Coordinates of C-alpha atoms in Angstrom, one line a residue:
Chain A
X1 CA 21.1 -128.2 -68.8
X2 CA 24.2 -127.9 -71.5
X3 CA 21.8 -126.2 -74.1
X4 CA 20.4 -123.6 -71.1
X5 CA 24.0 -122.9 -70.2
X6 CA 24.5 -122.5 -74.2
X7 CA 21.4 -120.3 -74.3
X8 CA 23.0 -118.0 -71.6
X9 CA 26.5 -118.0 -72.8
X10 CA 24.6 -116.8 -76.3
X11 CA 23.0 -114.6 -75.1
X12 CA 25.3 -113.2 -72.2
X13 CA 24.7 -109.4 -73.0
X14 CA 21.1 -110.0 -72.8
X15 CA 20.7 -111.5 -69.7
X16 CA 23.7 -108.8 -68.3
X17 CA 21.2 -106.2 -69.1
X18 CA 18.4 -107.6 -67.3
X19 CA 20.5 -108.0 -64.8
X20 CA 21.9 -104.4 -64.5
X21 CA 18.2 -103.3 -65.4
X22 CA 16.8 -105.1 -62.6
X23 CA 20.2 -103.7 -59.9
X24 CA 18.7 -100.1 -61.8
X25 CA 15.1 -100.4 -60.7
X26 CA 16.0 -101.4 -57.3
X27 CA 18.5 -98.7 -57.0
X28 CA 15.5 -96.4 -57.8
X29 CA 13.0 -97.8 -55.9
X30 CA 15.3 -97.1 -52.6
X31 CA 14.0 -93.6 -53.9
X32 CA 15.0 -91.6 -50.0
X33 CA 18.9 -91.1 -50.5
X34 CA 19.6 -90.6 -47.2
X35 CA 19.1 -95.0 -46.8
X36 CA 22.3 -94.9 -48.5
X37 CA 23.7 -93.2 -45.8
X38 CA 27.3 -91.9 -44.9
X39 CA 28.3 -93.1 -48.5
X40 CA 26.5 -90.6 -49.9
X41 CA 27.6 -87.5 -46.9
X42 CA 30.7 -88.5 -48.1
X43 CA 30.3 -88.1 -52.1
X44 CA 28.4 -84.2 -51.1
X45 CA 31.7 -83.5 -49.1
X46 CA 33.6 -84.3 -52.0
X47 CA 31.7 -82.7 -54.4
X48 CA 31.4 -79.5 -52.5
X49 CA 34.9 -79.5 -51.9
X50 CA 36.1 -79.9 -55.4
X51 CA 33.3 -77.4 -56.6
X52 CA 34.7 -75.0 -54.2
X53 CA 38.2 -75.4 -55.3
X54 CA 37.8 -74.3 -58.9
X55 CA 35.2 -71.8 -57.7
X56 CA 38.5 -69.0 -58.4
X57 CA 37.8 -69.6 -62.0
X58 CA 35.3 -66.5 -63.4
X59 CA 32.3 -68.1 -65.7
X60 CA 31.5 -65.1 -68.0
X61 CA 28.2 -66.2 -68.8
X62 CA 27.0 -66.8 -64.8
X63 CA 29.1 -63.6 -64.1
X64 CA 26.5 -61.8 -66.9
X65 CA 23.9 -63.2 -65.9
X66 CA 24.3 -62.8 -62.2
X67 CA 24.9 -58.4 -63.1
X68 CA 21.5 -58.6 -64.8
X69 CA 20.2 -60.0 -62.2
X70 CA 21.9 -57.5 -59.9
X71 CA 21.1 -54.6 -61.2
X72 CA 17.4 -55.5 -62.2
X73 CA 17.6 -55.9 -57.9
X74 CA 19.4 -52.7 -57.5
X75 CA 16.8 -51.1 -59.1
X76 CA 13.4 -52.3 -57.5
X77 CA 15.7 -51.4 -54.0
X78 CA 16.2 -48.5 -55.4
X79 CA 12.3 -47.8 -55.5
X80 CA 11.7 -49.4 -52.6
X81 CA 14.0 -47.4 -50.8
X82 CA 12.7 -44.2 -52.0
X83 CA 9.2 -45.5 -51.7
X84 CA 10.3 -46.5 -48.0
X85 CA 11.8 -42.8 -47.4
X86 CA 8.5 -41.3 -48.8
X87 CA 6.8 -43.5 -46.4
X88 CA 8.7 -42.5 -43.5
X89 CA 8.3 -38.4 -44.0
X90 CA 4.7 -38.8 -45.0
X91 CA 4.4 -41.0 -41.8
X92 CA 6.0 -38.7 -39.7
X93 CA 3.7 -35.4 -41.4
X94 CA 1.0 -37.4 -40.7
X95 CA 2.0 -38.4 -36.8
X96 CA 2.6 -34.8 -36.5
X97 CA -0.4 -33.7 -37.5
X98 CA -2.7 -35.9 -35.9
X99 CA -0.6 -34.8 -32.0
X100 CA -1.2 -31.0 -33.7
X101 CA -5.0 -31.7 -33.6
X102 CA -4.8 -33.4 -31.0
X103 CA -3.3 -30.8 -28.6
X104 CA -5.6 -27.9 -29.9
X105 CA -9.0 -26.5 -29.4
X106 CA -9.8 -24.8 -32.9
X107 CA -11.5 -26.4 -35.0
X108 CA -9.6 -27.2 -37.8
X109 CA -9.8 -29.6 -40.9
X110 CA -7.2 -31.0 -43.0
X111 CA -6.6 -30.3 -46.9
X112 CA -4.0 -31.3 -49.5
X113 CA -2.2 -28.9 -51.0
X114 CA -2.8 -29.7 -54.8
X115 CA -1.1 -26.6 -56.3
X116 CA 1.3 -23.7 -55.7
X117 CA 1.3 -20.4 -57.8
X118 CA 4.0 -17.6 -57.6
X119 CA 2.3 -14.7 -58.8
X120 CA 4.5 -11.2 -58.5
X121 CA 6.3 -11.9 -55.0
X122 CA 2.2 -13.1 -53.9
X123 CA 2.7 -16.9 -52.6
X124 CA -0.7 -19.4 -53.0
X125 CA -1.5 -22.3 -52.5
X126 CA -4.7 -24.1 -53.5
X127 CA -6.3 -26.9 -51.4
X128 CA -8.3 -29.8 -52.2
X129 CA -11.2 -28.6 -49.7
X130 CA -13.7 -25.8 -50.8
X131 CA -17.0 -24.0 -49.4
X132 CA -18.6 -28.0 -49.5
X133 CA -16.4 -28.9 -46.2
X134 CA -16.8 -25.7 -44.9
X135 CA -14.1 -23.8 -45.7
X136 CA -14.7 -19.8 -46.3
X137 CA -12.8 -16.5 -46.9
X138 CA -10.6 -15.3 -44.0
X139 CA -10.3 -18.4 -42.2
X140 CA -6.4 -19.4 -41.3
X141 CA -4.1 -22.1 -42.5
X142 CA -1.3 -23.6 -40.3
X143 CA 0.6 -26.7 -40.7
X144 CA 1.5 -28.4 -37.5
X145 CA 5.1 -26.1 -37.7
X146 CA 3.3 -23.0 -37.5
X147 CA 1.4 -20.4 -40.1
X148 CA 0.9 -20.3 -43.4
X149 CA -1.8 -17.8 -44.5
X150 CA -5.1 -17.2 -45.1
X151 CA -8.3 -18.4 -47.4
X152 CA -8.6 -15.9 -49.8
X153 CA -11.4 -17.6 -52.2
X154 CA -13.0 -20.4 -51.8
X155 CA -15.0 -22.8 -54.5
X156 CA -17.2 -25.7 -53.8
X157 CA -14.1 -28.1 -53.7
X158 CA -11.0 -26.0 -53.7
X159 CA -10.0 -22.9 -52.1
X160 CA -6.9 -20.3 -52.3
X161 CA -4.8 -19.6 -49.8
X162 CA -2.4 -16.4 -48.9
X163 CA 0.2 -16.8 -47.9
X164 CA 2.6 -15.4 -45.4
X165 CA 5.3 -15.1 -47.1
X166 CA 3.8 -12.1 -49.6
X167 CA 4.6 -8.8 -49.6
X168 CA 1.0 -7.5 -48.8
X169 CA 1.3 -9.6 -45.2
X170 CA 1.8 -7.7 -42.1
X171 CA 0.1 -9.3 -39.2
X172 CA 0.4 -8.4 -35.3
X173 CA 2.9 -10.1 -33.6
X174 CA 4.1 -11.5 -30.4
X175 CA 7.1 -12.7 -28.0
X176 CA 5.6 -14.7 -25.4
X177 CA 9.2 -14.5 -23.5
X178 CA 8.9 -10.8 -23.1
X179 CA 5.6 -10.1 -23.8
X180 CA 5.6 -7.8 -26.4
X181 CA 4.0 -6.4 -29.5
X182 CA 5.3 -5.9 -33.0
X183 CA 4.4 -5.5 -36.8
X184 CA 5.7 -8.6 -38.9
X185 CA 5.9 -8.2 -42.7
X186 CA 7.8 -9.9 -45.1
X187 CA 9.8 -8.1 -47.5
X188 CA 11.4 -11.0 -49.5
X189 CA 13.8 -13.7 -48.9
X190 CA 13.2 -16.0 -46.2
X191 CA 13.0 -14.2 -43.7
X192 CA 10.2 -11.7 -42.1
X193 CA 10.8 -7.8 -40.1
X194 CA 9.5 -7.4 -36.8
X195 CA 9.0 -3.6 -36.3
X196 CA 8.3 -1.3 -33.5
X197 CA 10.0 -3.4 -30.9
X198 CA 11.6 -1.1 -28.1
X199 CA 15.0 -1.8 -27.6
X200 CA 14.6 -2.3 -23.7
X201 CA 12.5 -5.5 -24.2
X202 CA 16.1 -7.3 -24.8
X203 CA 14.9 -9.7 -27.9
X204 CA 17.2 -12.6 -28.4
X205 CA 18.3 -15.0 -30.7
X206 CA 16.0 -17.6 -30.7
X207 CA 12.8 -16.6 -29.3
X208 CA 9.7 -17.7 -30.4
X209 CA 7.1 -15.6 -32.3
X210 CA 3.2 -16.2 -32.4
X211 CA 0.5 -14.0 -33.7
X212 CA -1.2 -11.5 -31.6
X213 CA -4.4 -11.6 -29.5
X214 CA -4.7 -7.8 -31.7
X215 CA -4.2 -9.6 -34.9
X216 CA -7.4 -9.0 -37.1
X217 CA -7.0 -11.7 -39.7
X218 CA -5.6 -15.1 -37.2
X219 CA -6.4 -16.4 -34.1
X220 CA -3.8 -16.0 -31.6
X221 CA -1.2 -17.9 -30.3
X222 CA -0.1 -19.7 -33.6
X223 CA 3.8 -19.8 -34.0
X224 CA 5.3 -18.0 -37.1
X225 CA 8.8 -18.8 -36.4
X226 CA 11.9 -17.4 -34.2
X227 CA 14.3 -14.7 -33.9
X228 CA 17.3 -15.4 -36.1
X229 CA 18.7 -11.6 -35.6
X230 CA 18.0 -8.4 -33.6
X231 CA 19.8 -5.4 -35.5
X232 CA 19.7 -2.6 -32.7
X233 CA 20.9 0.7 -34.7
X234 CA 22.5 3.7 -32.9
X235 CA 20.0 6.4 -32.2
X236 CA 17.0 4.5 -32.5
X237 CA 14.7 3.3 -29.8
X238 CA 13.6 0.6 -32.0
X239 CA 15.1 -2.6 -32.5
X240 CA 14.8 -4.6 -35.8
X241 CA 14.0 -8.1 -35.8
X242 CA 14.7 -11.1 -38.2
X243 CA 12.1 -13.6 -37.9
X244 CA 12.8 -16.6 -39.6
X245 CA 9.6 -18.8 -40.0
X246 CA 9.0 -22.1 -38.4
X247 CA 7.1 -23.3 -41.8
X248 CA 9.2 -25.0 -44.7
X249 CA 6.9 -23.4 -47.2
X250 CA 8.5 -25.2 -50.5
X251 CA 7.7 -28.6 -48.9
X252 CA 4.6 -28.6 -47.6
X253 CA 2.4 -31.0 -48.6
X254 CA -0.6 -31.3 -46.2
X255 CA -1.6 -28.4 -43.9
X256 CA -5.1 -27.8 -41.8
X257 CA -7.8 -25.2 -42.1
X258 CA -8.6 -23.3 -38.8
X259 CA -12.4 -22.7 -39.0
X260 CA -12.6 -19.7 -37.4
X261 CA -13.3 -16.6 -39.2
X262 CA -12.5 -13.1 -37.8
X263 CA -15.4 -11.0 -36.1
X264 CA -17.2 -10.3 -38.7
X265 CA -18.6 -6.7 -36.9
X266 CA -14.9 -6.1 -36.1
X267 CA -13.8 -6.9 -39.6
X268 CA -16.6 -4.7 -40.6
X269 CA -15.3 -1.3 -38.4
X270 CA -12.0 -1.9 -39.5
X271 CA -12.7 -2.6 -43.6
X272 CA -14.8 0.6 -43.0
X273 CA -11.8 2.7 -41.5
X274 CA -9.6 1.4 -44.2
X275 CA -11.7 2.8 -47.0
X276 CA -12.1 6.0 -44.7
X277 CA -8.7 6.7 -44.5
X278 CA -8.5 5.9 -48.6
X279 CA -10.8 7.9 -49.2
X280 CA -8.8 11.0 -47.0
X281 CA -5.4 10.4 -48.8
X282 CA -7.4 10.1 -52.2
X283 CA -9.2 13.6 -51.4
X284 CA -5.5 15.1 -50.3
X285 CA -4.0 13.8 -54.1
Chain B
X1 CA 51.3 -119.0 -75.7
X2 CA 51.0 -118.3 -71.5
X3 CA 53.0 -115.1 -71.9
X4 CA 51.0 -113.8 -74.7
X5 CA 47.9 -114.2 -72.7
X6 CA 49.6 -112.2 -70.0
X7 CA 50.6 -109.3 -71.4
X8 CA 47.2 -109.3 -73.6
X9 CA 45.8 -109.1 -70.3
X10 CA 47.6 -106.7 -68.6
X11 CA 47.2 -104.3 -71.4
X12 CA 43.6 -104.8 -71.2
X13 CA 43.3 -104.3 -67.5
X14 CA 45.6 -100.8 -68.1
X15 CA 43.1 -100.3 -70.9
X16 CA 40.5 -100.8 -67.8
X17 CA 41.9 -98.8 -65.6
X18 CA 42.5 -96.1 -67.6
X19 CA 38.8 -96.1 -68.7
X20 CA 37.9 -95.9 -65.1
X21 CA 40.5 -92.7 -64.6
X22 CA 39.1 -90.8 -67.4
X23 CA 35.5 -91.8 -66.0
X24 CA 36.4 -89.9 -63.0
X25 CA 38.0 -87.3 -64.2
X26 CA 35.0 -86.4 -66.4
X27 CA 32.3 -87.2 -63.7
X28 CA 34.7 -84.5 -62.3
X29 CA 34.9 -82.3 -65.2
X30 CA 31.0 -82.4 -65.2
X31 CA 30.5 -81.1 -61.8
X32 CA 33.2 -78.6 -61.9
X33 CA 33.8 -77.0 -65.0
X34 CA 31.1 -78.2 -67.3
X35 CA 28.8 -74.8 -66.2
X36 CA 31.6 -72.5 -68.2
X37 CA 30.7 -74.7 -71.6
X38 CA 26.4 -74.4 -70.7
X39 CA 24.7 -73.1 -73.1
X40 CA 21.1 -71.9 -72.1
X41 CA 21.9 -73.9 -69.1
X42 CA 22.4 -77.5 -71.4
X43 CA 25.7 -79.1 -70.8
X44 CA 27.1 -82.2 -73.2
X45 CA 27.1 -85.4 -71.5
X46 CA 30.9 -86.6 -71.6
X47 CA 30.6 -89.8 -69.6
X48 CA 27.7 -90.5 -72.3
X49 CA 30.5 -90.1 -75.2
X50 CA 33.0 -91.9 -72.9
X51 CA 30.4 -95.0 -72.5
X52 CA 30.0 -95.3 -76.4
X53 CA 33.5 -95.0 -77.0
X54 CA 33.8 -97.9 -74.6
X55 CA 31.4 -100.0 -76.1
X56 CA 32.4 -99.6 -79.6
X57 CA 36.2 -100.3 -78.7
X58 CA 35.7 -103.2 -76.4
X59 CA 32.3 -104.5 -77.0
X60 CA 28.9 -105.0 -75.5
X61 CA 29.4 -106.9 -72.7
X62 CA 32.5 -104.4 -71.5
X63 CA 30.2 -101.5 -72.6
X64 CA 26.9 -102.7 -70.4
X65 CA 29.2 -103.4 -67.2
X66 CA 31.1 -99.7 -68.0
X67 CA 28.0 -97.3 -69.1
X68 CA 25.8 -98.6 -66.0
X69 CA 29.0 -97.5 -63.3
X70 CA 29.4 -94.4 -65.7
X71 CA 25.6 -93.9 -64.5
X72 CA 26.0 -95.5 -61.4
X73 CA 28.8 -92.7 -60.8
X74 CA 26.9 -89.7 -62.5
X75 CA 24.0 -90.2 -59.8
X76 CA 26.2 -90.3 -57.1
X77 CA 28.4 -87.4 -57.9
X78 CA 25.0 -85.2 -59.4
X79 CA 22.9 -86.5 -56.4
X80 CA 20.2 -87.9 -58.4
X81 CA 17.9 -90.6 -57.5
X82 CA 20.3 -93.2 -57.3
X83 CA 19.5 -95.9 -60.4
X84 CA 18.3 -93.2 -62.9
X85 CA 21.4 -92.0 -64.8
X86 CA 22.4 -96.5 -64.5
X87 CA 19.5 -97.3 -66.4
X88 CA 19.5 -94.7 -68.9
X89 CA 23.1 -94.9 -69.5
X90 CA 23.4 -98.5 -69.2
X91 CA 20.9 -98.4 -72.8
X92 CA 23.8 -96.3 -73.9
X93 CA 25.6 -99.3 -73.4
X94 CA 22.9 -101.3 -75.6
X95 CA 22.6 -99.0 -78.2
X96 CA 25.9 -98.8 -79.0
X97 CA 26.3 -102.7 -78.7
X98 CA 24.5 -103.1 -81.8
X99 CA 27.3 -101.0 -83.5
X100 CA 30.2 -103.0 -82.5
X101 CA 32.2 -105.0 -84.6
X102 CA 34.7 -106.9 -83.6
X103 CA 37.3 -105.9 -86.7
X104 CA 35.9 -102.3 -87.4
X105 CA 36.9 -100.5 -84.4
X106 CA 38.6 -97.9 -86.1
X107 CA 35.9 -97.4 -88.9
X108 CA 33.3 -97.2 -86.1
X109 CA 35.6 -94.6 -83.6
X110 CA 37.0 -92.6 -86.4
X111 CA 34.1 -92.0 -88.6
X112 CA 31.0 -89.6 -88.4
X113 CA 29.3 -93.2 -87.6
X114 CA 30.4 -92.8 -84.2
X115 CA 29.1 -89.0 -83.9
X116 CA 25.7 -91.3 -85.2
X117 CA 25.9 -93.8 -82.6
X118 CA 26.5 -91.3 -79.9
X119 CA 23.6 -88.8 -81.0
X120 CA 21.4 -92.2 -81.1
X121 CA 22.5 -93.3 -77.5
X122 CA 22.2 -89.9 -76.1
X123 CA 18.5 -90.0 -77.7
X124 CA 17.3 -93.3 -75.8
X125 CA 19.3 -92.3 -72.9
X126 CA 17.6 -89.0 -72.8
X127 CA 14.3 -90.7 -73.6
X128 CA 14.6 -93.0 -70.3
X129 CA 16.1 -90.2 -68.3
X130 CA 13.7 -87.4 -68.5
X131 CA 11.0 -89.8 -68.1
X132 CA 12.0 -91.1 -65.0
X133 CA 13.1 -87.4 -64.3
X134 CA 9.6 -85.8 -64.7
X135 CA 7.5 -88.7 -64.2
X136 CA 6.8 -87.1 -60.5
X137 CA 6.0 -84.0 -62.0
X138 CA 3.2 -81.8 -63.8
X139 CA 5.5 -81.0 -66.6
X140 CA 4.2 -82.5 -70.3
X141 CA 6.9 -85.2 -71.2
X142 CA 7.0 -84.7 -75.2
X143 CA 7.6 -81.0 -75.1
X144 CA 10.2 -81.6 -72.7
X145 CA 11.7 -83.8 -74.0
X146 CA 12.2 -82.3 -77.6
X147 CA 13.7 -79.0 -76.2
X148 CA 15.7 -80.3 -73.7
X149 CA 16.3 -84.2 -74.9
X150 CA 17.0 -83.5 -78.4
X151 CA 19.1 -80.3 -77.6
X152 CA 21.6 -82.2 -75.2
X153 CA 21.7 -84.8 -77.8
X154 CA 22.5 -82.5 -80.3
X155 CA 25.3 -80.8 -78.0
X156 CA 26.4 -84.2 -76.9
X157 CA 27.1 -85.2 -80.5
X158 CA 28.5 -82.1 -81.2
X159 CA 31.6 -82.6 -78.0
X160 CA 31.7 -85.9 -79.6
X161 CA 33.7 -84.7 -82.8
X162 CA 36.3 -84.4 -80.6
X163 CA 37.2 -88.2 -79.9
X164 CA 36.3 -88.5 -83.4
X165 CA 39.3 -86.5 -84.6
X166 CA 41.3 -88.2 -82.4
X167 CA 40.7 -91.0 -83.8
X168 CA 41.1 -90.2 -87.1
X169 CA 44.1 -92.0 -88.3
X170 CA 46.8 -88.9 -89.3
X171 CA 47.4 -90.0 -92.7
X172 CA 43.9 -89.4 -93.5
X173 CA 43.6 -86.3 -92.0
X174 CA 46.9 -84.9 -94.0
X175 CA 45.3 -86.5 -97.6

């Protein structure tokens, strides 16, 4: 008994350590923390209470870190955000275009506008659909605002439109509110001239303007846009009207093919009158 | 003879005691200030350095009984599974044992043999603690271990120099 109790008393560190070891392994083997219960709610509180304390001191390093970290964040927000805004117009183009064809009888297609061209004050535009989905000379283009022009060439998959804004339009004309007539033509800027209006039909600001039933070139009933001003000059029976169009022509994106084209045999008379009357003034020169 | 025992043990139990203070202080230092001296997210184990210094100044049996509450305290205050950082610091505690000598406490504290015995320590202790730390896990232990075991060891020793100094009696440090 004397030499074990020498043996331990030798070897006292030893035997500690096994000792501890073993109080370790259990420790671990308890594994769930919360068995320890309030003991250890208590040493969180602490902790959390003493972190937050010296939580006034800056750390440069998480301070840098956290930035990059920011700003790599501000910037896929950024471009979600703008994805997210692009979304929403294209969303509501779309919604607006589907009520559009939804609320009219003509047939129509939709097309892409994959191009613009500015050509001495002549406006086109160039769609992704050609002669292959149908589309053909003379037929007219409209957004779900209102018009934009007409085919003017066409290819298998891409055709040209002309638009209204150019200084060769003038179309036929109408004011549903007072039921009259006029000559539209554009003569630069952004807004159109409505000519030949008699002063007694009492235009106002604000009315709406569609094309004729007379018109040779569009169906009828398509609105162009409204009346910003009605110039009445002294003297003059007429009135001049400003016409501002309905159709944001710089952003349009998508618009939709009306595939109707004029009368041919009416086309025909008229083309042939028009090279009659050339012919005249040539013969007068 | 009785009075001389007295005081010799009342200046041990102040030694004790203030052991135990600085013990808490750094188990707080750890969780509150130790992020501003991280580097790529390692942080130098002070109670580790603490424990040796223990050891080597009071011995092995002092140094067991003080590294495993250093641990004991660590997994408390870290909330880490309870037994883990006891274990591996309480071979802190054995490690440095072997380095104690009774009459060459200075030589040991104030000598780049105590940044040895520390970087040693911190080695096992490292060794047992990521083991039990990844054992749960997919994570390859070797790898591990010699980026992030050897790297806080390193770091460890490095904080150590500190004590070192202090320890360094002045008249040496003037020649």
């Amino acid at each position: 008994m004397h030499r074990i109790t020498d043996f331990i008393v030798r070897f006292k560190e030893y035997f500690t350590f096994l000792l501890l070891v073993v109080i370790s392994l259990w420790f671990i083997s308890l594994g769930d923390v919360s068995r320890l219960g309030g003991f250890r709610t208590v040493v969180i509180g602490t902790v959390g209470w003493l972190q937050d304390m010296f939580s006034w001191i800056p750390n440069t390093a998480v301070l840098r870190s956290e930035n990059k970290a920011l700003r790599e964040l501000n910037l896929q927000l950024s471009a979600e955000v703008t994805q997210l805004r692009t979304s929403v117009i294209e969303n509501k183009n779309l919604r607006d275009m589907l009520s559009l064809k939804a609320r009219t009888e003509l047939p129509m297609s939709a097309a892409e506008i994959v191009g613009k061209t500015y050509i001495e004050m002549r406006n086109y535009f160039t769609l992704n659909k050609g002669s292959a989905e149908g589309v053909s000379d003379g037929m007219a283009v409209r957004s779900d605002a209102g018009l934009i022009g007409h085919i003017v060439g066409a290819s298998d998959h891409y055709s040209l439109v002309e638009l209204i804004i150019n200084r060769d339009t003038k179309l036929a004309a109408y004011i549903p509110r007072v039921g009259c007539n006029g000559i539209l033509s554009w003569e630069g800027g952004e807004e159109f001239v409505l000519k030949n209006i008699p002063k007694s039909f009492g235009i106002k600001t604000g009315d709406t303007v569609l094309t004729s039933h007379f018109s040779n070139k569009y169906p009828p009933k398509i609105p162009i846009g409204w009346v910003s001003e009605s110039r009445e000059l002294t003297g003059d029976i007429f009135s001049t009207i400003y016409v501002k169009p309905f159709v944001n022509f710089s952003a349009l994106e998508q618009v939709f093919v009306i595939h109707t084209v004029p009368d041919p045999e009416r086309m025909k008379l008229i083309n042939y009158i028009d090279e009659k009357i050339k012919t005249r003034k040539g013969v007068r020169k | 003879m009785k009075i001389e025992q007295q005081s010799t043990a009342k200046a041990m139990t102040i030694r004790y005691v203030t052991y135990s203070m600085i013990a808490l202080l750094l188990a707080v230092m750890d969780i509150v200030v130790l992020d501003f001296v991280s580097v790529g997210g390692l942080t130098p184990d002070l109670l580790l350095i603490l424990a040796v210094w223990v050891t080597l100044s009071e011995g092995r049996m002092t140094g067991l009984l003080f590294a495993f509450g250093c641990g004991l305290l660590y997994d408390f205050i870290t909330m880490d599974i309870v037994g883990s950082n006891a274990l591996a610091k309480l071979l802190v505690g054995l490690v440095a044992g072997w380095f104690y000598r009774e009459n060459g406490v200075n030589q040991n504290l104030g000598s780049y043999r105590f940044l040895i015995v520390v970087f040693l320590s911190s080695l096992v202790h490292n060794l047992v603690y990521f083991f039990l730390y990844i054992k749960y896990t997919e994570i390859s232990f070797v790898p591990f271990f010699l980026k992030y075991g050897v790297a806080i060891s390193l770091y460890t020793t490095v904080i150590a120099i500190i004590p070192m100094l202090y320890r360094i009696p002045r008249n040496r440090i003037i020649r």
